[in-house]
Short mmCIF file of C-alpha atoms in Angstrom, two decimals:
data_model
loop_
_atom_site.label_atom_id
_atom_site.label_comp_id
_atom_site.label_asym_id
_atom_site.label_seq_id
_atom_site.Cartn_x
_atom_site.Cartn_y
_atom_site.Cartn_z
CA MET A 8 37.61 -24.84 -34.01
CA ALA A 9 34.98 -27.58 -34.40
CA ASP A 10 34.06 -27.21 -30.74
CA LYS A 11 33.55 -23.51 -31.26
CA VAL A 12 31.22 -24.13 -34.22
CA ASP A 13 29.19 -26.67 -32.19
CA LEU A 14 28.93 -24.20 -29.32
CA GLU A 15 27.60 -21.52 -31.67
CA LYS A 16 25.01 -23.93 -33.08
CA GLN A 17 23.80 -24.80 -29.59
CA GLN A 18 23.46 -21.11 -28.73
CA ARG A 19 21.43 -20.51 -31.88
CA ASN A 20 19.14 -23.43 -31.03
CA ILE A 21 18.52 -21.93 -27.61
CA GLU A 22 17.88 -18.43 -28.98
CA GLU A 23 15.63 -19.64 -31.81
CA PRO A 24 12.97 -22.07 -30.60
CA PRO A 25 12.19 -24.81 -33.10
CA ARG A 26 9.23 -24.23 -35.39
CA THR A 27 6.24 -26.54 -35.29
CA PRO A 28 6.51 -29.02 -38.16
CA SER A 29 3.80 -28.67 -40.79
CA SER A 30 2.72 -32.23 -40.14
CA MET A 31 1.78 -31.32 -36.59
CA ARG A 32 -0.32 -28.32 -37.53
CA SER A 33 -4.09 -28.54 -37.73
CA PRO A 34 -5.71 -28.97 -41.16
CA ALA A 35 -6.90 -25.38 -41.10
CA MET A 36 -3.36 -24.14 -40.47
CA THR A 37 -1.93 -25.96 -43.48
CA SER A 38 -4.60 -24.87 -45.96
CA GLU A 39 -3.48 -23.16 -49.08
CA GLY A 40 -3.81 -19.41 -49.21
CA SER A 41 -2.59 -16.16 -47.76
CA GLU A 42 -2.42 -15.76 -44.04
CA PHE A 43 -5.17 -13.95 -42.20
CA PRO A 44 -4.00 -10.40 -41.50
CA ARG A 45 -3.52 -9.42 -37.91
CA ASP A 46 -6.46 -7.04 -38.20
CA SER A 47 -8.90 -9.87 -38.81
CA VAL A 48 -12.07 -10.56 -36.82
CA ALA A 49 -9.88 -12.25 -34.26
CA ASP A 50 -7.52 -9.25 -34.00
CA ASP A 51 -6.26 -9.39 -30.46
CA GLN A 52 -2.77 -9.31 -29.07
CA THR A 53 -3.54 -12.43 -27.08
CA PHE A 54 -3.64 -14.40 -30.31
CA VAL A 55 -0.20 -13.47 -31.57
CA ASP A 56 1.96 -16.54 -32.13
CA SER A 57 -0.57 -18.72 -30.31
CA PRO A 58 -0.54 -22.17 -31.95
CA GLY A 59 -3.75 -22.81 -33.83
CA SER A 60 -4.89 -19.21 -33.56
CA PRO A 61 -6.58 -17.45 -36.46
CA ASP A 62 -3.45 -15.37 -37.02
CA GLU A 63 -1.64 -18.44 -38.30
CA ILE A 64 -4.43 -19.73 -40.51
CA ASP A 65 -4.29 -19.52 -44.28
CA ALA A 66 -7.44 -18.47 -46.10
CA PRO A 67 -8.21 -21.26 -48.58
CA GLY A 68 -8.17 -20.56 -52.28
CA GLU A 69 -5.75 -17.63 -51.97
CA PRO A 70 -2.13 -17.79 -53.16
CA LYS A 71 0.52 -17.40 -50.48
CA LEU A 72 2.51 -14.20 -50.34
CA ASP A 73 6.13 -14.37 -51.29
CA GLU A 74 8.08 -14.91 -48.08
CA LYS A 75 10.37 -11.99 -48.84
CA THR A 76 7.39 -9.70 -49.35
CA GLU A 77 5.73 -10.90 -46.16
CA ARG A 78 8.82 -10.22 -44.08
CA SER A 79 9.53 -6.94 -45.78
CA GLN A 80 9.35 -3.74 -43.80
CA PHE A 81 7.39 -2.30 -46.73
CA LEU A 82 4.37 -4.58 -46.25
CA VAL A 83 1.70 -2.16 -45.00
CA LYS A 84 -0.41 -3.21 -42.02
CA TRP A 85 -1.63 -1.41 -38.91
CA ASP A 86 0.78 0.92 -37.12
CA GLY A 87 0.47 -0.98 -33.86
CA PRO A 88 -2.59 -2.03 -31.87
CA ASP A 89 -3.77 1.57 -31.40
CA ASP A 90 -3.67 2.61 -35.06
CA PRO A 91 -6.52 5.17 -35.46
CA GLU A 92 -7.21 3.87 -38.99
CA ASN A 93 -8.17 0.46 -37.60
CA PRO A 94 -12.01 0.40 -37.54
CA LYS A 95 -11.91 -1.44 -34.23
CA ASN A 96 -10.20 1.60 -32.70
CA TRP A 97 -12.84 4.08 -33.85
CA SER A 98 -14.99 5.62 -31.13
CA ARG A 99 -17.62 3.32 -29.67
CA ALA A 100 -20.37 5.85 -30.45
CA PHE A 101 -19.40 5.97 -34.12
CA ARG A 102 -19.22 2.17 -34.37
CA TRP A 103 -22.71 1.94 -32.87
CA TYR A 104 -23.86 4.46 -35.46
CA LEU A 105 -22.40 2.27 -38.22
CA THR A 106 -24.18 -0.72 -36.71
CA MET A 107 -27.51 1.11 -36.81
CA ALA A 108 -26.82 2.37 -40.35
CA ALA A 109 -26.00 -1.16 -41.53
CA GLY A 110 -29.24 -2.34 -39.95
CA LEU A 111 -31.13 0.44 -41.76
CA LEU A 112 -29.86 -0.86 -45.10
CA ILE A 113 -31.15 -4.34 -44.25
CA LEU A 114 -34.47 -2.86 -43.11
CA ASN A 115 -34.78 -1.08 -46.46
CA ALA A 116 -34.24 -4.26 -48.46
CA THR A 117 -36.56 -6.48 -46.42
CA PHE A 118 -39.25 -3.79 -46.14
CA ALA A 119 -39.30 -3.58 -49.94
CA SER A 120 -39.56 -7.35 -50.26
CA SER A 121 -42.91 -7.69 -48.46
CA SER A 122 -44.46 -4.29 -49.22
CA PRO A 123 -46.56 -5.32 -52.26
CA SER A 124 -48.61 -7.71 -50.13
CA GLY A 125 -50.99 -4.91 -49.12
CA VAL A 126 -51.58 -3.68 -52.69
CA LEU A 127 -51.94 -7.09 -54.38
CA PRO A 128 -55.70 -6.56 -55.01
CA GLN A 129 -54.90 -3.32 -56.86
CA LEU A 130 -52.21 -5.01 -58.94
CA ILE A 131 -54.57 -7.89 -59.77
CA GLU A 132 -57.25 -5.42 -60.89
CA ARG A 133 -54.89 -3.12 -62.82
CA PHE A 134 -52.97 -5.81 -64.72
CA HIS A 135 -55.64 -8.56 -64.73
CA LEU A 136 -53.40 -10.99 -62.86
CA GLY A 137 -54.14 -14.30 -61.21
CA HIS A 138 -53.31 -14.49 -57.51
CA GLU A 139 -50.20 -16.64 -58.03
CA LEU A 140 -48.82 -14.24 -60.62
CA ALA A 141 -49.45 -11.29 -58.32
CA VAL A 142 -47.54 -13.07 -55.54
CA LEU A 143 -44.54 -13.09 -57.87
CA THR A 144 -44.08 -9.39 -57.07
CA ILE A 145 -42.93 -10.60 -53.65
CA SER A 146 -41.26 -13.85 -54.71
CA LEU A 147 -39.22 -12.42 -57.59
CA PHE A 148 -37.80 -9.71 -55.36
CA VAL A 149 -36.65 -12.41 -52.95
CA VAL A 150 -35.33 -14.46 -55.90
CA GLY A 151 -33.07 -11.48 -56.52
CA TYR A 152 -31.59 -12.16 -53.09
CA CYS A 153 -30.43 -15.50 -54.53
CA CYS A 154 -28.42 -13.85 -57.30
CA GLY A 155 -27.10 -10.73 -55.58
CA PRO A 156 -25.12 -12.29 -52.71
CA LEU A 157 -23.14 -14.44 -55.17
CA ILE A 158 -21.62 -11.21 -56.41
CA TRP A 159 -21.85 -8.70 -53.56
CA GLY A 160 -20.42 -10.83 -50.75
CA PRO A 161 -17.16 -11.92 -52.40
CA LEU A 162 -16.79 -8.57 -54.22
CA SER A 163 -16.91 -6.81 -50.86
CA GLU A 164 -13.92 -8.95 -49.85
CA GLN A 165 -12.04 -7.74 -52.94
CA TYR A 166 -12.97 -4.08 -53.29
CA GLY A 167 -14.40 -3.13 -49.90
CA ARG A 168 -17.82 -2.67 -48.36
CA LYS A 169 -18.58 0.95 -49.26
CA PRO A 170 -18.06 0.86 -53.07
CA ILE A 171 -20.24 -2.23 -53.38
CA LEU A 172 -23.04 -0.74 -51.26
CA LEU A 173 -22.91 2.58 -53.14
CA VAL A 174 -23.17 1.01 -56.58
CA ALA A 175 -25.86 -1.43 -55.50
CA PHE A 176 -28.08 1.15 -53.80
CA PHE A 177 -27.78 3.67 -56.63
CA ILE A 178 -29.02 1.13 -59.17
CA TYR A 179 -31.58 -0.31 -56.72
CA THR A 180 -33.10 3.17 -56.31
CA GLY A 181 -33.45 3.41 -60.08
CA PHE A 182 -35.34 0.13 -60.24
CA GLN A 183 -37.81 1.42 -57.64
CA VAL A 184 -38.51 4.35 -59.96
CA GLY A 185 -39.01 1.85 -62.76
CA SER A 186 -41.53 -0.11 -60.67
CA ALA A 187 -43.47 3.06 -59.88
CA LEU A 188 -43.70 3.97 -63.58
CA ALA A 189 -44.32 0.43 -64.91
CA LYS A 190 -47.08 0.08 -67.48
CA THR A 191 -47.11 -3.69 -68.04
CA THR A 192 -46.99 -6.84 -65.94
CA ALA A 193 -43.61 -7.76 -67.41
CA GLN A 194 -42.13 -4.41 -66.42
CA VAL A 195 -43.34 -4.75 -62.84
CA LEU A 196 -41.96 -8.27 -62.48
CA ILE A 197 -38.61 -7.51 -64.14
CA PHE A 198 -38.03 -4.40 -62.07
CA ARG A 199 -38.92 -6.30 -58.91
CA PHE A 200 -36.42 -9.05 -59.69
CA LEU A 201 -33.62 -6.65 -60.59
CA GLY A 202 -34.43 -4.50 -57.57
CA GLY A 203 -34.10 -7.52 -55.30
CA THR A 204 -30.77 -8.45 -56.89
CA PHE A 205 -29.24 -5.08 -56.05
CA ALA A 206 -31.04 -4.77 -52.71
CA ALA A 207 -29.28 -7.98 -51.66
CA ALA A 208 -25.94 -6.17 -51.26
CA PRO A 209 -26.47 -5.26 -47.58
CA LEU A 210 -27.63 -8.80 -46.76
CA THR A 211 -23.96 -9.86 -46.88
CA ALA A 212 -21.94 -6.64 -46.76
CA SER A 213 -23.74 -5.17 -43.75
CA GLY A 214 -23.12 -8.26 -41.64
CA ALA A 215 -19.47 -8.19 -42.67
CA ILE A 216 -19.25 -4.55 -41.51
CA LEU A 217 -20.06 -5.69 -37.99
CA ALA A 218 -17.23 -8.21 -38.16
CA ASP A 219 -14.93 -5.40 -39.33
CA ILE A 220 -15.64 -3.00 -36.48
CA TRP A 221 -16.41 -5.14 -33.41
CA ASP A 222 -14.45 -7.69 -31.44
CA ALA A 223 -16.19 -10.91 -30.41
CA ASP A 224 -17.14 -9.66 -26.94
CA VAL A 225 -19.30 -6.79 -28.27
CA ARG A 226 -20.21 -8.17 -31.67
CA GLY A 227 -22.92 -10.42 -30.23
CA LYS A 228 -24.67 -7.43 -28.68
CA ALA A 229 -24.31 -5.39 -31.89
CA LEU A 230 -25.62 -8.26 -33.99
CA ALA A 231 -28.64 -8.52 -31.68
CA PHE A 232 -29.80 -5.04 -32.69
CA PHE A 233 -28.75 -5.66 -36.27
CA THR A 234 -30.77 -8.89 -36.52
CA LEU A 235 -34.00 -7.03 -35.81
CA ALA A 236 -33.86 -5.42 -39.24
CA PRO A 237 -34.47 -8.54 -41.39
CA PHE A 238 -37.69 -9.21 -39.45
CA ALA A 239 -38.83 -5.65 -38.85
CA GLY A 240 -38.89 -5.06 -42.62
CA PRO A 241 -41.19 -7.93 -43.60
CA ALA A 242 -43.44 -7.17 -40.61
CA LEU A 243 -43.77 -3.44 -41.36
CA GLY A 244 -44.15 -3.76 -45.14
CA PRO A 245 -47.73 -5.13 -45.09
CA VAL A 246 -48.79 -2.48 -42.55
CA VAL A 247 -47.64 0.43 -44.73
CA SER A 248 -48.92 -1.01 -48.01
CA GLY A 249 -52.18 -2.09 -46.37
CA TYR A 250 -53.00 1.43 -45.23
CA ILE A 251 -51.90 2.89 -48.58
CA SER A 252 -54.53 0.62 -50.14
CA VAL A 253 -57.20 1.34 -47.52
CA GLY A 254 -56.53 5.09 -47.83
CA GLY A 255 -57.41 4.98 -51.51
CA ALA A 256 -53.93 5.85 -52.81
CA SER A 257 -52.63 4.21 -55.97
CA TRP A 258 -50.33 1.21 -55.76
CA ARG A 259 -47.73 3.37 -57.48
CA TRP A 260 -47.37 5.42 -54.30
CA LEU A 261 -45.97 2.37 -52.55
CA PHE A 262 -43.07 2.27 -55.00
CA TRP A 263 -42.51 6.03 -54.70
CA VAL A 264 -42.21 5.52 -50.94
CA LEU A 265 -39.68 2.74 -51.59
CA THR A 266 -37.80 5.06 -53.97
CA MET A 267 -37.49 7.78 -51.33
CA PHE A 268 -36.39 5.29 -48.69
CA ALA A 269 -33.75 3.77 -51.01
CA GLY A 270 -32.48 7.23 -52.04
CA PHE A 271 -32.15 8.26 -48.41
CA CYS A 272 -30.08 5.15 -47.68
CA PHE A 273 -27.83 5.87 -50.66
CA PHE A 274 -26.91 9.26 -49.21
CA VAL A 275 -26.39 7.73 -45.77
CA ILE A 276 -23.79 5.41 -47.30
CA LEU A 277 -22.22 8.16 -49.39
CA PHE A 278 -21.76 10.76 -46.67
CA THR A 279 -21.61 8.91 -43.35
CA MET A 280 -20.26 5.37 -43.83
CA PRO A 281 -16.48 5.00 -44.35
CA GLU A 282 -14.71 1.90 -45.60
CA THR A 283 -14.32 -0.70 -42.85
CA TYR A 284 -12.64 -3.66 -44.59
CA ALA A 285 -9.06 -3.88 -43.32
CA PRO A 286 -7.30 -5.18 -46.47
CA VAL A 287 -8.78 -2.34 -48.54
CA ILE A 288 -7.76 0.23 -45.91
CA HIS A 289 -4.25 -1.25 -46.01
CA LYS A 290 -4.21 -0.89 -49.80
CA ARG A 291 -5.18 2.77 -49.59
CA LYS A 292 -2.56 3.26 -46.90
CA ALA A 293 0.10 1.71 -49.13
CA ILE A 294 -0.90 3.97 -52.04
CA ARG A 295 -0.67 7.00 -49.75
CA LYS A 296 2.77 6.00 -48.49
CA ARG A 297 4.05 5.51 -52.02
CA LYS A 298 2.92 9.03 -52.91
CA GLU A 299 4.30 10.57 -49.71
CA THR A 300 7.71 8.89 -49.84
CA GLY A 301 8.17 8.30 -53.55
CA ASN A 302 9.09 4.73 -52.66
CA ASP A 303 7.21 2.18 -54.78
CA LYS A 304 8.21 -0.70 -52.52
CA TYR A 305 5.34 -0.07 -50.10
CA ILE A 306 2.69 -2.70 -50.79
CA SER A 307 -0.39 -4.19 -49.15
CA GLU A 308 -1.33 -7.85 -48.92
CA LEU A 309 -4.23 -7.28 -51.33
CA GLU A 310 -1.83 -5.87 -53.94
CA ALA A 311 0.79 -8.53 -53.27
CA GLU A 312 -1.66 -11.29 -54.15
CA ASP A 313 -1.76 -10.17 -57.80
CA LEU A 314 -4.47 -12.70 -58.66
CA HIS A 315 -5.22 -13.65 -62.24
CA TRP A 316 -8.71 -12.60 -63.37
CA LYS A 317 -9.76 -16.27 -63.45
CA GLN A 318 -8.76 -16.65 -59.81
CA ARG A 319 -10.71 -13.53 -58.89
CA LEU A 320 -13.75 -14.82 -60.77
CA GLU A 321 -13.47 -18.16 -58.99
CA ARG A 322 -13.31 -16.42 -55.63
CA VAL A 323 -16.27 -14.18 -56.40
CA LEU A 324 -18.62 -16.77 -57.88
CA ALA A 325 -17.42 -20.20 -56.83
CA ARG A 326 -16.11 -19.86 -53.29
CA PRO A 327 -19.52 -19.37 -51.60
CA PHE A 328 -20.85 -22.61 -53.09
CA LYS A 329 -17.59 -24.48 -52.61
CA MET A 330 -17.84 -23.59 -48.95
CA LEU A 331 -21.49 -24.61 -48.78
CA PHE A 332 -20.92 -28.08 -50.23
CA GLN A 333 -17.59 -28.73 -48.49
CA GLU A 334 -18.69 -27.60 -45.03
CA PRO A 335 -21.25 -29.92 -43.34
CA MET A 336 -21.92 -27.48 -40.51
CA LEU A 337 -22.55 -24.61 -42.94
CA MET A 338 -24.91 -26.84 -44.92
CA ALA A 339 -26.90 -27.83 -41.80
CA ILE A 340 -27.13 -24.23 -40.60
CA THR A 341 -28.20 -23.02 -44.04
CA ILE A 342 -30.97 -25.62 -44.37
CA TYR A 343 -32.36 -24.74 -40.95
CA MET A 344 -32.19 -20.97 -41.42
CA SER A 345 -33.70 -21.31 -44.89
CA PHE A 346 -36.71 -23.22 -43.58
CA VAL A 347 -37.27 -20.62 -40.84
CA TYR A 348 -36.89 -17.78 -43.33
CA GLY A 349 -39.27 -19.43 -45.78
CA CYS A 350 -41.88 -19.76 -43.03
CA ILE A 351 -41.69 -16.02 -42.37
CA TYR A 352 -42.53 -15.24 -46.00
CA LEU A 353 -45.18 -17.95 -46.00
CA LEU A 354 -47.05 -15.91 -43.38
CA PHE A 355 -47.75 -13.21 -46.00
CA GLU A 356 -50.15 -15.67 -47.59
CA SER A 357 -51.38 -17.56 -44.52
CA TYR A 358 -52.19 -14.46 -42.41
CA PRO A 359 -54.72 -13.07 -44.94
CA ILE A 360 -56.46 -16.46 -45.02
CA VAL A 361 -56.79 -16.50 -41.23
CA PHE A 362 -57.40 -12.82 -40.51
CA THR A 363 -58.84 -11.30 -43.69
CA GLU A 364 -61.04 -14.23 -44.76
CA GLY A 365 -61.62 -15.79 -41.35
CA HIS A 366 -61.99 -12.68 -39.17
CA HIS A 367 -63.07 -10.24 -41.95
CA LEU A 368 -60.33 -7.63 -41.38
CA ASN A 369 -59.49 -5.08 -44.09
CA ALA A 370 -56.00 -4.85 -45.67
CA GLY A 371 -54.74 -2.29 -43.14
CA GLU A 372 -56.03 -4.18 -40.11
CA SER A 373 -54.73 -7.46 -41.48
CA GLY A 374 -51.30 -5.84 -41.88
CA LEU A 375 -51.34 -4.92 -38.19
CA MET A 376 -51.43 -8.62 -37.35
CA PHE A 377 -47.74 -8.75 -38.36
CA LEU A 378 -46.71 -6.28 -35.65
CA PRO A 379 -46.52 -8.92 -32.87
CA ILE A 380 -43.76 -10.61 -34.89
CA PHE A 381 -41.75 -7.38 -34.77
CA LEU A 382 -42.51 -6.90 -31.07
CA GLY A 383 -41.45 -10.49 -30.42
CA GLY A 384 -38.19 -9.71 -32.18
CA ILE A 385 -37.62 -6.77 -29.82
CA LEU A 386 -38.38 -9.05 -26.85
CA GLY A 387 -35.86 -11.57 -28.17
CA VAL A 388 -33.16 -8.91 -28.50
CA VAL A 389 -33.78 -7.67 -24.96
CA ILE A 390 -33.53 -11.19 -23.54
CA TYR A 391 -30.37 -11.83 -25.55
CA ILE A 392 -28.68 -8.64 -24.33
CA LEU A 393 -29.69 -9.03 -20.69
CA TYR A 394 -29.21 -12.78 -20.33
CA PHE A 395 -27.34 -14.61 -23.11
CA ASN A 396 -24.71 -12.01 -23.99
CA PRO A 397 -23.50 -11.44 -20.38
CA ARG A 398 -23.09 -15.22 -20.02
CA TYR A 399 -20.99 -15.25 -23.19
CA GLU A 400 -18.84 -12.35 -21.97
CA LYS A 401 -18.00 -14.28 -18.81
CA LEU A 402 -16.51 -17.02 -20.97
CA ILE A 403 -14.00 -14.69 -22.62
CA PRO A 404 -11.49 -14.53 -19.71
CA GLN A 405 -11.98 -18.25 -19.09
CA HIS A 406 -10.79 -19.08 -22.62
CA ALA A 407 -8.10 -16.41 -22.87
CA PRO A 408 -5.71 -16.13 -24.60
CA ARG A 409 -7.78 -17.91 -27.26
CA MET A 410 -11.18 -17.06 -28.64
CA VAL A 411 -14.30 -18.51 -27.09
CA PRO A 412 -15.30 -21.57 -29.19
CA PRO A 413 -18.04 -20.68 -31.69
CA GLU A 414 -20.28 -23.40 -30.23
CA GLU A 415 -20.97 -21.17 -27.23
CA ARG A 416 -22.94 -18.92 -29.59
CA LEU A 417 -25.53 -21.66 -30.12
CA LYS A 418 -27.16 -21.56 -26.69
CA PRO A 419 -30.00 -19.12 -27.55
CA ALA A 420 -31.09 -21.56 -30.26
CA PHE A 421 -31.59 -24.21 -27.56
CA LEU A 422 -34.58 -22.13 -26.49
CA GLY A 423 -35.56 -20.72 -29.88
CA ALA A 424 -35.74 -24.04 -31.78
CA PRO A 425 -38.42 -25.70 -29.58
CA MET A 426 -40.31 -22.41 -29.29
CA PHE A 427 -40.49 -22.16 -33.10
CA VAL A 428 -42.17 -25.59 -33.19
CA ILE A 429 -44.75 -24.67 -30.54
CA VAL A 430 -45.67 -21.46 -32.37
CA PHE A 431 -47.00 -23.30 -35.42
CA PHE A 432 -49.20 -25.60 -33.41
CA TRP A 433 -50.44 -22.56 -31.46
CA PHE A 434 -51.18 -20.51 -34.59
CA GLY A 435 -52.79 -23.40 -36.43
CA TRP A 436 -55.15 -24.67 -33.76
CA THR A 437 -56.32 -21.21 -32.69
CA SER A 438 -57.06 -20.13 -36.27
CA TYR A 439 -60.78 -21.01 -36.11
CA PRO A 440 -62.92 -17.94 -36.88
CA ARG A 441 -64.94 -18.63 -33.71
CA ILE A 442 -61.81 -18.18 -31.55
CA SER A 443 -60.74 -14.61 -30.73
CA LEU A 444 -58.20 -13.26 -33.21
CA TRP A 445 -56.01 -12.37 -30.23
CA ALA A 446 -55.08 -16.03 -29.85
CA PRO A 447 -53.42 -16.58 -33.26
CA MET A 448 -52.16 -12.99 -33.28
CA THR A 449 -50.33 -13.49 -29.97
CA SER A 450 -48.49 -16.49 -31.38
CA GLY A 451 -46.63 -13.98 -33.57
CA LEU A 452 -44.97 -12.56 -30.46
CA PHE A 453 -43.29 -15.89 -29.77
CA MET A 454 -42.65 -16.41 -33.48
CA GLY A 455 -40.56 -13.23 -33.57
CA CYS A 456 -38.75 -14.11 -30.34
CA SER A 457 -37.88 -17.64 -31.49
CA VAL A 458 -36.66 -16.48 -34.90
CA ILE A 459 -34.36 -13.90 -33.26
CA PHE A 460 -32.87 -16.57 -30.98
CA ILE A 461 -32.29 -18.96 -33.91
CA PHE A 462 -30.87 -16.39 -36.29
CA LEU A 463 -28.69 -14.63 -33.71
CA SER A 464 -27.17 -17.94 -32.67
CA LEU A 465 -26.49 -19.17 -36.18
CA PHE A 466 -25.34 -15.83 -37.63
CA ASN A 467 -22.85 -15.45 -34.77
CA TYR A 468 -21.75 -19.03 -35.22
CA ILE A 469 -21.03 -18.52 -38.93
CA ILE A 470 -19.04 -15.33 -38.30
CA ASP A 471 -17.04 -16.80 -35.42
CA ALA A 472 -16.40 -20.09 -37.21
CA TYR A 473 -15.31 -18.66 -40.57
CA LEU A 474 -13.83 -15.28 -39.63
CA MET A 475 -12.16 -13.70 -42.69
CA VAL A 476 -14.19 -15.72 -45.19
CA SER A 477 -17.44 -15.18 -43.31
CA ALA A 478 -18.79 -12.92 -46.10
CA SER A 479 -18.60 -15.84 -48.55
CA ALA A 480 -20.22 -18.14 -45.98
CA LEU A 481 -22.99 -15.60 -45.42
CA ALA A 482 -23.38 -15.20 -49.19
CA SER A 483 -24.07 -18.90 -49.77
CA ASN A 484 -26.37 -18.93 -46.73
CA THR A 485 -28.29 -15.93 -48.05
CA VAL A 486 -28.71 -17.42 -51.54
CA VAL A 487 -30.30 -20.64 -50.30
CA ARG A 488 -32.29 -18.86 -47.60
CA SER A 489 -33.68 -16.44 -50.17
CA ALA A 490 -34.68 -19.30 -52.47
CA PHE A 491 -36.82 -20.67 -49.66
CA GLY A 492 -38.22 -17.21 -48.96
CA ALA A 493 -39.18 -16.85 -52.63
CA GLY A 494 -40.66 -20.32 -52.98
CA PHE A 495 -42.75 -20.68 -49.84
CA PRO A 496 -45.33 -17.96 -50.68
CA LEU A 497 -45.99 -19.60 -54.05
CA PHE A 498 -47.49 -22.73 -52.50
CA ALA A 499 -48.73 -21.26 -49.21
CA THR A 500 -52.20 -20.28 -50.43
CA GLN A 501 -52.91 -23.66 -52.01
CA MET A 502 -51.57 -25.51 -48.97
CA TYR A 503 -53.63 -23.51 -46.47
CA ASN A 504 -56.77 -23.73 -48.61
CA LYS A 505 -56.52 -27.49 -49.23
CA LEU A 506 -55.28 -28.59 -45.80
CA ASN A 507 -56.97 -25.71 -43.89
CA PRO A 508 -54.92 -23.50 -41.51
CA ARG A 509 -54.92 -26.09 -38.71
CA TRP A 510 -53.30 -28.97 -40.59
CA ALA A 511 -51.10 -26.80 -42.80
CA SER A 512 -49.56 -25.20 -39.69
CA THR A 513 -49.27 -28.62 -38.05
CA LEU A 514 -47.29 -29.89 -41.05
CA LEU A 515 -44.86 -26.97 -40.73
CA GLY A 516 -44.62 -27.60 -37.00
CA PHE A 517 -43.56 -31.22 -37.54
CA ILE A 518 -40.93 -30.20 -40.10
CA ALA A 519 -39.60 -27.65 -37.61
CA LEU A 520 -39.53 -30.41 -34.97
CA ILE A 521 -37.28 -32.54 -37.18
CA MET A 522 -34.78 -29.66 -37.36
CA VAL A 523 -34.66 -28.93 -33.63
CA PRO A 524 -31.59 -31.18 -33.02
CA ILE A 525 -29.35 -29.19 -35.42
CA PRO A 526 -28.01 -26.62 -32.90
CA PHE A 527 -27.64 -29.32 -30.22
CA VAL A 528 -25.67 -31.59 -32.56
CA LEU A 529 -23.43 -28.70 -33.63
CA PHE A 530 -22.79 -27.80 -30.02
CA LYS A 531 -21.57 -31.31 -29.24
CA PHE A 532 -19.73 -32.22 -32.45
CA GLY A 533 -18.86 -28.75 -33.82
CA PRO A 534 -15.23 -28.70 -32.56
CA ARG A 535 -14.56 -32.09 -34.16
CA ILE A 536 -16.12 -30.96 -37.45
CA ARG A 537 -14.13 -27.71 -37.51
CA LYS A 538 -10.85 -29.62 -37.18
CA THR A 539 -11.50 -31.20 -40.57
CA SER A 540 -12.61 -27.91 -42.19
CA LYS A 541 -10.62 -26.20 -44.94
CA TYR A 542 -12.07 -22.81 -44.06
CA ALA A 543 -12.76 -22.69 -40.31
CA PRO A 544 -9.86 -21.95 -37.92
CA THR A 545 -9.25 -24.15 -34.91
CA PHE A 546 -9.71 -22.72 -31.42
CA ASP A 547 -8.49 -25.55 -29.30
#
């Protein structure tokens, strides 16, 4: 009898392979929290049951599901890899439409941020403002970007992308109407700040939409088009507002234009953009099944969490900053991207000094000087799609069945970081009025190209490294980046007047030079850093 029992135990040991002890799992795999759903950014059958894959990683800060619930047949997920409700299975044409629509929302927000630059003289005359106070119409809007992502990013991980974007754009449109009808300086500044806060919703949610609908092999290409929007907006804003001013129209017409643009985007979200966040789709699916079957046992992971309101508040407000201060690589990326972003907004003050005062251009013509930045962005996207992205795609089969390490996303920054340094020396030392304006203007072409390379690399790196908590990572990144974007214009005029354009640009060039090693260091030491991370999955 004892022999028979021993024989049965041996058979069970053969049939059931031993589980990996928790002590042998990577730090990311033993983090507290619910497991990443199979429909995550890394959703691929090649990852299933692969040790160290994102499927096995717990999202930090989230309570674990009850084991009985997790194993239950009533836990609602996708109905197989070809489930038509899975956003990654939607038609490619529709997903590209969603990518363009998400980019349009970003374009709207960033276009509104820089637009007042062309009507500043009118605002100064109408409200009797000093130049620094008038610049606050730009800075306070960008300050709103600091507050908004703290709410919109994590909320989109709780309630979905579409509801957050709808609410934010509806209220944002109202604040544009308020700006157009403002009668006092305080009203203009308050409406600009509140408008920026609600316009910040797509800065995090739109990027997360791309992670929802694309796998890693295509997401880089989609993000290349998407990344144009944050730089097209600031470049086009001064052109439009400059010609509104030159044409003799009131400054109020600028805000009516912004109102119409925001209203159009609201209806685009309402009628053409479905929900893309998998956990929310699962929740709706569970609700539908409960109604269809009358069985209340059907439940989604989002419902099974049953978080206390304090835990939800901690996730919404605290997690982005907890990630920022606990993740060295996120901190380094954020500092670098923030400096680059601040320099872009600094140009709204330095360009008028060089082109309006130095070369005697009017507001409309001076606004046209920003177009090379946009054209450089297009050039950067083309180079990325034709050169960098195909090289990345070749790595996918080489690393199968695992994901390509996020560090491979950093290679465009190897070119963009040094180019960004050169641009400031170029712009500064060709800014003499006696030198043709084509010389400093052309530097903008390489400015746009370098910024695209840097931002594409680091955006992709954040998404690939943090996967299901990437919205929180992007939220903290956006907050700090926006603080730099708001602050740089406030001292730009004084710096360029006191140091002159040559030495002011040289100073920025040397600061950029100090930051050049960041992508190179991350490429070499990133895998080692990720192994100690509480939030980033391991890929090796």
